[in-house]
Short mmCIF file of C-alpha atoms in Angstrom, two decimals:
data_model
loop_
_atom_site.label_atom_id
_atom_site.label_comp_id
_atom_site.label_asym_id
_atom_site.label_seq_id
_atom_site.Cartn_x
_atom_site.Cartn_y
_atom_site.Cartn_z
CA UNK E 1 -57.64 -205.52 134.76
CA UNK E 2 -58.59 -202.87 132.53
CA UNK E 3 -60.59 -203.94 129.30
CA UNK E 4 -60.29 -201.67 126.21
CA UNK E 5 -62.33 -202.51 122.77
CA UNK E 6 -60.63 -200.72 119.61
CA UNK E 7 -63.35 -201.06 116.75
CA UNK E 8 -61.60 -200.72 113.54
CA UNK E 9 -58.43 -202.66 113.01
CA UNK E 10 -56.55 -200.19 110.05
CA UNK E 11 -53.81 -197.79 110.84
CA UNK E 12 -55.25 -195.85 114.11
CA UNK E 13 -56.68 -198.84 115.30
CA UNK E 14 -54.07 -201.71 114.59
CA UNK E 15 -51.23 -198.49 116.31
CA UNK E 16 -53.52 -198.01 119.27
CA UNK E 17 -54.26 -201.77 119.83
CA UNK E 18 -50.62 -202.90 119.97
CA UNK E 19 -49.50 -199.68 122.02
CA UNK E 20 -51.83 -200.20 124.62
CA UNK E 21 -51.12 -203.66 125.05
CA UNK E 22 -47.36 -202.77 124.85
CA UNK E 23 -47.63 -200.34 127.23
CA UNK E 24 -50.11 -202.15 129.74
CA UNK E 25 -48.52 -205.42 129.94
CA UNK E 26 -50.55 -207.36 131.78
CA UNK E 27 -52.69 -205.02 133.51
CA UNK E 28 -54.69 -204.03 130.47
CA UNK E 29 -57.00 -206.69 128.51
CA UNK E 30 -57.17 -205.35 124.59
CA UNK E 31 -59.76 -206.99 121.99
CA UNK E 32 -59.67 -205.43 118.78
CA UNK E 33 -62.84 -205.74 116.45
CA UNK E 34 -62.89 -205.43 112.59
CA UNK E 35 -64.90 -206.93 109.88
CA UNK E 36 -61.89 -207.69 107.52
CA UNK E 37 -59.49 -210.47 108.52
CA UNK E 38 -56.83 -208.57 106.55
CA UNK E 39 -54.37 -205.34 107.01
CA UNK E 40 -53.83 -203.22 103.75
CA UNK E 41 -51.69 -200.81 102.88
CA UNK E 42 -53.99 -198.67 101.11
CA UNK E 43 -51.41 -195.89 99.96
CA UNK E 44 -50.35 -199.38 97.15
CA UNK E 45 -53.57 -199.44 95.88
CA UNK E 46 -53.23 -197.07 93.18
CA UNK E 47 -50.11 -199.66 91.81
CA UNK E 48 -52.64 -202.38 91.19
CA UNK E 49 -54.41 -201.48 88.45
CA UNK E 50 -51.79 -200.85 86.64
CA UNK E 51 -50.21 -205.01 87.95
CA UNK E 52 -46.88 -203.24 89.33
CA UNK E 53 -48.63 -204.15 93.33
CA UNK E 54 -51.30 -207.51 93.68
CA UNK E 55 -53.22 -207.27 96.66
CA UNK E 56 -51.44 -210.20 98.70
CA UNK E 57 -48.20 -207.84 98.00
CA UNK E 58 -49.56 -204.99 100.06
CA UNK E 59 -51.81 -207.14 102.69
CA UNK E 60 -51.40 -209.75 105.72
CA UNK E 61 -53.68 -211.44 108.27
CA UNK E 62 -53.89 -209.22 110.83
CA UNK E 63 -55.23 -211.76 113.61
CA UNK E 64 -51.66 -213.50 113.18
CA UNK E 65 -49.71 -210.22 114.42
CA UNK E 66 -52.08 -208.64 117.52
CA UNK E 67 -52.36 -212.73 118.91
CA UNK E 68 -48.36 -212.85 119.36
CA UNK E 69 -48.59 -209.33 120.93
CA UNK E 70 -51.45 -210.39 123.20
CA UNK E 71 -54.35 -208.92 121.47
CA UNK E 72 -57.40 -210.73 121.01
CA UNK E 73 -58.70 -210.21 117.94
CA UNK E 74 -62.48 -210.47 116.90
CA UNK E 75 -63.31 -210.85 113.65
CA UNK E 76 -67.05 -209.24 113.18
CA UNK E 77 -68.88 -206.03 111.98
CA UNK E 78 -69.60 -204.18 114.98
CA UNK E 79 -73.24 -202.43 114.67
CA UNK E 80 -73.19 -199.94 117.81
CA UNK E 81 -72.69 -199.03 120.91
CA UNK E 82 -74.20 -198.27 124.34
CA UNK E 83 -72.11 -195.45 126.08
CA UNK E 84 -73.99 -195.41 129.28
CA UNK E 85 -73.64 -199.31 129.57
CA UNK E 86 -70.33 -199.32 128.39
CA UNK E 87 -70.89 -202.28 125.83
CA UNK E 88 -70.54 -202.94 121.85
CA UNK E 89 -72.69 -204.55 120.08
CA UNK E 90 -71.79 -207.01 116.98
CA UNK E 91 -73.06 -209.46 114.43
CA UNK E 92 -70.99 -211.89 116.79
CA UNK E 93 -72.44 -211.21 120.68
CA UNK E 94 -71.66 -208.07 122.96
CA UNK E 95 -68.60 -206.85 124.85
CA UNK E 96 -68.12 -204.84 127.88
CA UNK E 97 -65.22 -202.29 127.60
CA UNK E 98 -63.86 -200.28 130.29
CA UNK E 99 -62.28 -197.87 126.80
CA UNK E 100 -63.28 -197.82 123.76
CA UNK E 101 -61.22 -196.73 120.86
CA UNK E 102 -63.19 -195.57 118.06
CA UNK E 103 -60.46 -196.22 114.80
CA UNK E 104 -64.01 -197.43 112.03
CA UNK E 105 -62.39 -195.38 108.82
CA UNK E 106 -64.47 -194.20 106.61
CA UNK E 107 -67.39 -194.84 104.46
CA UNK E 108 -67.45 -193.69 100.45
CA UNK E 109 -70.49 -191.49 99.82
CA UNK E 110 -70.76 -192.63 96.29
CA UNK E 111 -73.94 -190.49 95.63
CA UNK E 112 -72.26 -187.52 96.10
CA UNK E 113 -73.73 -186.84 92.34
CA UNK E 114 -75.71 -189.17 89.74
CA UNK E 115 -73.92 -191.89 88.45
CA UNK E 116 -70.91 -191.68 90.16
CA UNK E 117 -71.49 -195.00 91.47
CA UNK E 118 -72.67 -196.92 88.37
CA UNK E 119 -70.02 -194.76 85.74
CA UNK E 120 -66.80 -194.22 87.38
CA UNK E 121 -64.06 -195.97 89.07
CA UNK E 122 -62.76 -195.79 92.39
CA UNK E 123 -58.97 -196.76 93.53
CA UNK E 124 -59.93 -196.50 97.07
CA UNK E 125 -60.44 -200.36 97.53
CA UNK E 126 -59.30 -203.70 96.35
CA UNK E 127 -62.11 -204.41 94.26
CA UNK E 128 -62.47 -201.24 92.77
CA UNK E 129 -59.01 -201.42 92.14
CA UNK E 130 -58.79 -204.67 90.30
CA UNK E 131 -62.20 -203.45 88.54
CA UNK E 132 -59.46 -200.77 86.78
CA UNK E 133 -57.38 -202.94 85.76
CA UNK E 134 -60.16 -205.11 83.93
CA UNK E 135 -61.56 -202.07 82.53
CA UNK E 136 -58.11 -200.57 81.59
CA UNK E 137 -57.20 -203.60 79.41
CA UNK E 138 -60.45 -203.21 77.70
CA UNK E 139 -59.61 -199.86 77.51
CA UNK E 140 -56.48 -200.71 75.75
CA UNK E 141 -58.34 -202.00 72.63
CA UNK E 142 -60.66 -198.65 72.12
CA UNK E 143 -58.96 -195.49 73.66
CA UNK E 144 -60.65 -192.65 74.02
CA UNK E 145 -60.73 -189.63 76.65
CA UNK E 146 -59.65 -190.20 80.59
CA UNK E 147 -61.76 -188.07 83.21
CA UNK E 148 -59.73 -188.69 86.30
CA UNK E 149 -60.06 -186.63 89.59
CA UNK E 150 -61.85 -185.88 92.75
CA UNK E 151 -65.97 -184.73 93.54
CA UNK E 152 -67.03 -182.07 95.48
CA UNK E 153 -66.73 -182.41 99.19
CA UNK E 154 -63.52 -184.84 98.64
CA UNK E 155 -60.55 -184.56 100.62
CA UNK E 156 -58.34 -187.37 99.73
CA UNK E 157 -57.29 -185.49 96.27
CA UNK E 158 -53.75 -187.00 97.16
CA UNK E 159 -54.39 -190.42 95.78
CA UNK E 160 -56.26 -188.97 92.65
CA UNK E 161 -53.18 -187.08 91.57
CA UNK E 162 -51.47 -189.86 92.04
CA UNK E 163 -53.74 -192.26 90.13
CA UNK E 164 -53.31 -189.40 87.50
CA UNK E 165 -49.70 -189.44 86.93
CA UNK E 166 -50.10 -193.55 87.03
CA UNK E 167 -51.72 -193.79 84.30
CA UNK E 168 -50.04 -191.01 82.33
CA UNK E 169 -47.02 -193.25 82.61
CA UNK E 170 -49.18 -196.14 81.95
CA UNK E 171 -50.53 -194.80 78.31
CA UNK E 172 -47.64 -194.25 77.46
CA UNK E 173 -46.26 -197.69 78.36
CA UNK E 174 -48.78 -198.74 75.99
CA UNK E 175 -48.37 -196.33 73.47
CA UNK E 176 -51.54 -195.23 72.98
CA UNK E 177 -50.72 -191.52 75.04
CA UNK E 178 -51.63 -189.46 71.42
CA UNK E 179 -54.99 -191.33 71.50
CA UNK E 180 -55.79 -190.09 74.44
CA UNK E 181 -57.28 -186.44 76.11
CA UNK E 182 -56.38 -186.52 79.82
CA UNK E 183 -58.30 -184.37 81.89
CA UNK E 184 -57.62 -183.50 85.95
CA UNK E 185 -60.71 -182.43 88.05
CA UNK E 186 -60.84 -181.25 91.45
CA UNK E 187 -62.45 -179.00 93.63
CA UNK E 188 -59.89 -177.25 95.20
CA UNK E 189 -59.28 -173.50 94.70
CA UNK E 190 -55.83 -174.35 92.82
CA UNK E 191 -53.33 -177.41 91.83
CA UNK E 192 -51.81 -178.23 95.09
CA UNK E 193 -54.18 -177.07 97.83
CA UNK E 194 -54.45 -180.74 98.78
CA UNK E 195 -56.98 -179.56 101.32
CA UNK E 196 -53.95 -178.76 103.73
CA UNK E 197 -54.16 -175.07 102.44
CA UNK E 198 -51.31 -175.86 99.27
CA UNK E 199 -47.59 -176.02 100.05
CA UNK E 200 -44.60 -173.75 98.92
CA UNK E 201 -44.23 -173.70 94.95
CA UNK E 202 -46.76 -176.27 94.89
CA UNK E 203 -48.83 -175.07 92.48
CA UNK E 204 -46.02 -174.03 89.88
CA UNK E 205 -44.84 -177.01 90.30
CA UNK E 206 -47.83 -179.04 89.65
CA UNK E 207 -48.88 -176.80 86.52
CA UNK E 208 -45.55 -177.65 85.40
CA UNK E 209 -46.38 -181.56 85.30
CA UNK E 210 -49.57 -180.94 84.14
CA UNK E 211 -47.69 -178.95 81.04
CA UNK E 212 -44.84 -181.39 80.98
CA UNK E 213 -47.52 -184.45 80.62
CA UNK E 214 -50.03 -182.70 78.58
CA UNK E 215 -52.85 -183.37 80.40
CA UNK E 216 -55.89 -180.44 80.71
CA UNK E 217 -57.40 -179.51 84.13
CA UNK E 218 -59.88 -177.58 85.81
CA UNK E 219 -59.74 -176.29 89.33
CA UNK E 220 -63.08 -175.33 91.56
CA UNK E 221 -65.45 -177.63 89.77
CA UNK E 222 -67.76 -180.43 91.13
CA UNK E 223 -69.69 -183.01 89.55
CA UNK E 224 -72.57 -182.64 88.56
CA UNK E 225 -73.26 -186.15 86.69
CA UNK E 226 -71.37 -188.73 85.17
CA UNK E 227 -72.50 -190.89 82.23
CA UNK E 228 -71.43 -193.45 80.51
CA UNK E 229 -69.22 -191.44 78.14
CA UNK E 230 -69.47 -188.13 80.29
CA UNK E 231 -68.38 -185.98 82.62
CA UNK E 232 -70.88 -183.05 83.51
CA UNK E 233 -69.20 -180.47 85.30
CA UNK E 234 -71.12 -178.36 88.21
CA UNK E 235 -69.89 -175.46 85.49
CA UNK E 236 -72.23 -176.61 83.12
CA UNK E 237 -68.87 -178.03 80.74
CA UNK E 238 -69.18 -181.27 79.38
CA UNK E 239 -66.35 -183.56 79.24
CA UNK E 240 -65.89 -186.71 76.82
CA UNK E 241 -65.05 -189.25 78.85
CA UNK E 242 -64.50 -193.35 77.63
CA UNK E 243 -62.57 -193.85 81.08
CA UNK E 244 -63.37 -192.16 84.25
CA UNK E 245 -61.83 -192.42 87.74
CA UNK E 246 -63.21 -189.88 90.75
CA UNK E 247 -62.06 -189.84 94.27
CA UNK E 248 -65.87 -189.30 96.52
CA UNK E 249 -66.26 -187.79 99.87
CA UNK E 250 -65.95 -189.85 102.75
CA UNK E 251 -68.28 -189.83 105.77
CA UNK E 252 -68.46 -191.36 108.91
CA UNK E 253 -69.46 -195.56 108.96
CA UNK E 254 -72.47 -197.08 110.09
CA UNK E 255 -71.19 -198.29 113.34
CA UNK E 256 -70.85 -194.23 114.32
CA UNK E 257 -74.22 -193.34 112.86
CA UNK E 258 -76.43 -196.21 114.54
CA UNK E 259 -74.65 -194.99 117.63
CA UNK E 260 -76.45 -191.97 119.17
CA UNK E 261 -74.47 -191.71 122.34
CA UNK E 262 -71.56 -190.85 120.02
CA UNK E 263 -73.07 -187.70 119.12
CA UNK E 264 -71.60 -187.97 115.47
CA UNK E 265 -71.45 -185.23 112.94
CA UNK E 266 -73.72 -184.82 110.03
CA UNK E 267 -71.07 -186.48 108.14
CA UNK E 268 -70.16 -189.16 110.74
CA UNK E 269 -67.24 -188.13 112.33
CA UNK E 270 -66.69 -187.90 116.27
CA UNK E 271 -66.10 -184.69 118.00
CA UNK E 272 -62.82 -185.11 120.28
CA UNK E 273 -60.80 -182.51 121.80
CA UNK E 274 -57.19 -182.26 121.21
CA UNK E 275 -56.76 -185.27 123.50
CA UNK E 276 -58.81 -187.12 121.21
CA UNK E 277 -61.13 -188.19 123.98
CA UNK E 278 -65.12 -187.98 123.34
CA UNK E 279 -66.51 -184.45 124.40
CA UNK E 280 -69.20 -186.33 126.02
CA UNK E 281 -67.60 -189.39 127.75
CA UNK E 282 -64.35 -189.63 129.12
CA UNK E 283 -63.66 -193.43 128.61
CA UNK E 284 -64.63 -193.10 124.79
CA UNK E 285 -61.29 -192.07 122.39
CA UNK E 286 -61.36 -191.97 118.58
CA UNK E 287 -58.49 -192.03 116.15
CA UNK E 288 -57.80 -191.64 112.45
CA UNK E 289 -60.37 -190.78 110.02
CA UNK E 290 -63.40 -191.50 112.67
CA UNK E 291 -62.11 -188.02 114.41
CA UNK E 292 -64.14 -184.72 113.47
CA UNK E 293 -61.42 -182.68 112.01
CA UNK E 294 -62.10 -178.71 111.36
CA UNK E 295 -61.27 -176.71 108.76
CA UNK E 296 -58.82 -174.04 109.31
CA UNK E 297 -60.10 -172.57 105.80
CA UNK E 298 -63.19 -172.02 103.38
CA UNK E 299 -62.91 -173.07 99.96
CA UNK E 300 -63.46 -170.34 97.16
CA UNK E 301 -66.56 -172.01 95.66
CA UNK E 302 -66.87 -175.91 95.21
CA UNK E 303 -66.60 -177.52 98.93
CA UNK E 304 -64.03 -180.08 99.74
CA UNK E 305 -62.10 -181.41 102.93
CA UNK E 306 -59.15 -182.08 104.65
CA UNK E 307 -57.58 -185.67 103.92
CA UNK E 308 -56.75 -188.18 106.26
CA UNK E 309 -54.12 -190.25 105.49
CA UNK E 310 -52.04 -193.22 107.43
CA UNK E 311 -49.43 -190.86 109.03
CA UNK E 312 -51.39 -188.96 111.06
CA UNK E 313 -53.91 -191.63 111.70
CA UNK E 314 -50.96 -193.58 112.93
CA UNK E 315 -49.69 -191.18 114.94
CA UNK E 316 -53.66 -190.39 116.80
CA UNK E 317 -53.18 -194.24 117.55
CA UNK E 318 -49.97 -193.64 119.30
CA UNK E 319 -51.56 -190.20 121.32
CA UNK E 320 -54.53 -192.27 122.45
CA UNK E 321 -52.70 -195.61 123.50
CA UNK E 322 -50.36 -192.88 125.81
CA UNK E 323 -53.01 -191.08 127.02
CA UNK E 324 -55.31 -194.24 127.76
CA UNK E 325 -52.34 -195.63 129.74
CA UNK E 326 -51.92 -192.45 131.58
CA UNK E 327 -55.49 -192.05 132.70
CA UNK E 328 -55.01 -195.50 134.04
CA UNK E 329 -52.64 -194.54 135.96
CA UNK E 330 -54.36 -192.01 137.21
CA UNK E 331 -52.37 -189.16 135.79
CA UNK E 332 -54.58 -186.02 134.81
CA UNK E 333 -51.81 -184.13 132.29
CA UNK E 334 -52.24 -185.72 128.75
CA UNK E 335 -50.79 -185.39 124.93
CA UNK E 336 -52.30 -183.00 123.34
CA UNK E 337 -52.18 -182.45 119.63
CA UNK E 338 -54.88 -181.61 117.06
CA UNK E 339 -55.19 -183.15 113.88
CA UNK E 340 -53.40 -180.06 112.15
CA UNK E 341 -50.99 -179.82 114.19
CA UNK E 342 -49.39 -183.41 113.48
CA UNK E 343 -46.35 -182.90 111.06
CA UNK E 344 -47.09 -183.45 107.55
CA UNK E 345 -45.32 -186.48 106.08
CA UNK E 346 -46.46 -187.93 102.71
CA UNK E 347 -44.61 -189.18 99.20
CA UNK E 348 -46.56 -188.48 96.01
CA UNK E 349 -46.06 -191.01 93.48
CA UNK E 350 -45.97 -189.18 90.15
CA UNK E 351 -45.66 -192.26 87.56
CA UNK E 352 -42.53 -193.73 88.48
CA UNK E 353 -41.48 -190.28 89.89
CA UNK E 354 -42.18 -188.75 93.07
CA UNK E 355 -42.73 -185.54 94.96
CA UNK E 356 -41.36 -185.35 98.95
CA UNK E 357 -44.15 -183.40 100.75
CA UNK E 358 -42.86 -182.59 104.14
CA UNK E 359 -43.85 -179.75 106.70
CA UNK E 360 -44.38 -179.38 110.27
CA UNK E 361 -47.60 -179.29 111.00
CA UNK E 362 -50.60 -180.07 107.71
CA UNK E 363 -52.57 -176.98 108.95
CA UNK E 364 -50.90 -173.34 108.74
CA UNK E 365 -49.33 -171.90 110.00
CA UNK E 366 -45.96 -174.25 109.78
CA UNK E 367 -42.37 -173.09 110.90
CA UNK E 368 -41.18 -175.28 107.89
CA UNK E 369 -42.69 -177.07 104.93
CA UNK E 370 -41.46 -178.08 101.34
CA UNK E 371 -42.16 -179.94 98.09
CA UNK E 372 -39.16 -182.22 97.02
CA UNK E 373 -39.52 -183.46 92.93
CA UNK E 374 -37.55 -187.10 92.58
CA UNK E 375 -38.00 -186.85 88.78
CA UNK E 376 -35.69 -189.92 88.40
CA UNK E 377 -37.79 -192.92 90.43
CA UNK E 378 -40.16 -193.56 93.54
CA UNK E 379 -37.62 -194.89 95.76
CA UNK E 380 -38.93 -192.93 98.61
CA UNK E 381 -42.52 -193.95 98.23
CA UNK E 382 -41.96 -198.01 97.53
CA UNK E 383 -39.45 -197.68 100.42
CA UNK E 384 -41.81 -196.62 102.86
CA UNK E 385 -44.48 -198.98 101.69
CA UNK E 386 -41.36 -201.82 102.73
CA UNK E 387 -40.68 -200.29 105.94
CA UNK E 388 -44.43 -199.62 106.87
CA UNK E 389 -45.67 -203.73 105.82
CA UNK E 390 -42.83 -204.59 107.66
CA UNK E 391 -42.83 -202.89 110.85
CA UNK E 392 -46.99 -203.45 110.82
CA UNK E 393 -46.19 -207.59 110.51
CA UNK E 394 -44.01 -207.58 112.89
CA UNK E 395 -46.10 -205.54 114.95
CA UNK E 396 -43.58 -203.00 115.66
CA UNK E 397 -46.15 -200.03 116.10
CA UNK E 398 -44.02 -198.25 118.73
CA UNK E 399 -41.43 -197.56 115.56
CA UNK E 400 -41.82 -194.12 113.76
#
């Protein structure tokens, strides 16, 4: 029997777990290890500051779905691991693998600039966002300016701009929209870039809501410091600021960096080839956000990055369950597909509105891509969050 540990138990590594079990049957042995007993749909987060999503709407016990698919699931932080031993080590005893699936997510660099940490807000997890909602109520009784946006060296600017346009609608729901200045920071080179390299008429159309919603932004800027009332801009432009919310760089998690054998990035991600199999060993795979993921552009002037978002860590689950299966098989010929090359497949909430962001591939060049507006209601986006908890509790992760 072949054993295979999957560290990391979140898109890429919940997909690959179930796969390879799927696909294996009985001939493959699959223990899955993660420090949190619960799945999340992350994309919901930036609903539950504003109460539309709790977090027991958007989570479930993930132990509960990989033990009726055969999946044993261990529920421990895993601290490293020995490549030339072939074993993990966690706070909860060792375990030999045969594979290992590298799927850890990522780690938020919070002191990507003083005061980041201690000043603003981050949507990124549940704590930080029910921290929002506490402060937004407060908020509520003393308006003042909104700094919302992303640092330099960010790459998940998709969520920001959604956060944005959240609580746009949300200021408004409270009336208090005149009281407020709302400003939009980001690194990239222009609205839209998204770190994919922008999409067709994305930028008009995102100065448009920017006009539309009078709110003020400023493109190629980082952080310099934030304070308790301000923003400090790596221009040198100071920004009042009563409510701030900034999307920081991720890097690679502990588990990769006390790891040497992994051979990790500066930042902490693993280099894989297209395969997604370690340049170094062949029995070590990564998926998702753990991968080292290149650049197929240089940003103007402030650095940021490429995001990494469920889709395509969902779909570097599937490639490395099929290719794991193969090679135990014994078959040589495997799927090959980098990171950029994965179709692009995402649904901006825009405040109870939505943009359609679909292409065929996230990196030019693409055959096809295109921006849809839904100016009327996010049916699209709560409609995938329905079809996504479901198919993940019922463990369906052989569905698109």
């Amino acid at each position: 029997m072949t054993t295979t540990v999957v560290i990391g138990g979140s898109f890429a590594g919940m997909t690959a777990a179930l796969e390879i079990k799927r696909k294996g049957k009985k001939e493959h042995k699959v223990v899955l290890i993660d420090k949190s007993p619960l799945f999340l749909f992350i994309p919901s987060l930036i609903w539950v500051p504003f109460g539309r999503r709790e977090i027991k709407d958007i989570s479930f016990r993930k132990e509960d779905v990989l033990t009726k698919k055969g999946v044993e699931f261990v529920h421990a932080e895993a601290l490293n691991v020995n490549a030339k031993t072939q074993t993990v080590y966690t706070e909860k005893g060792e375990f030999k693998y045969d594979n290992l699936v590298v799927a850890t997510g990522p780690k938020v660099k919070y002191d990507v600039a003083p005061g980041v940490e201690e000043f603003a807000h981050y949507v990124g997890t549940p704590n930080g966002a029910m921290k929002i909602r506490k402060a937004l109520e407060e908020f509520k009784k003393n308006p003042g300016p909104i700094v919302i946006g992303a640092t330099q060296n960010a790459g998940c600017m998709g969520a920001a701009y959604e956060f944005l346009f959240n609580i746009e609608k949300w200021l408004r729901e409270q009336n208090i929209r005149k009281k407020v200045d709302l400003y939009w920071i980001t690194p990239e080179d222009y609205l839209g870039h998204f770190g994919i390299g922008g999409m067709p008429m994305g930028e008009t159309m995102l100065k448009t809501f920017m006009k539309m919603f009078h709110i003020h932004y400023r493109t190629e800027v980082g952080v310099q410091e934030v304070k308790e009332n301000q923003v400090i801009l790596s221009s040198g432009e100071v920004l009042p600021s009563a409510f701030t919310m900034l999307m920081p760089p991720f890097v690679g998690v502990d588990f990769v960096t006390n790891s040497p054998d992994l051979k990790a990035t500066a930042a902490g991600y693993i280099p894989v080839g297209d395969d997604y199999r370690h340049q170094d060993y062949a029995n070590i795979w990564a998926a998702g956000i753990a991968i080292d993921v290149k650049l197929p552009f240089t940003p103007k002037s402030v650095p940021f990055s490429s995001p990494k978002t469920g889709y395509p860590s969902d779909e570097t689950g599937k490639i490395v369950a099929e290719n794991i299966i193969r090679v135990s098989k014994g078959e040589t010929k495997l799927i090959k597909k980098a990171w950029g090359r994965i179709p692009g497949l995402c649904v901006m909430d825009a405040g109870k509105k939505e943009v359609l962001i679909l292409s065929t591939s996230l990196f030019k060049p693409r055959a096809f891509a295109i921006m849809i507006p839904n100016v009327f209601y996010d049916f699209n986006k709560v409609l995938l969050e329905k079809y996504f908890l479901w198919k993940s509790k019922k463990g369906y992760a052989f569905l698109p």
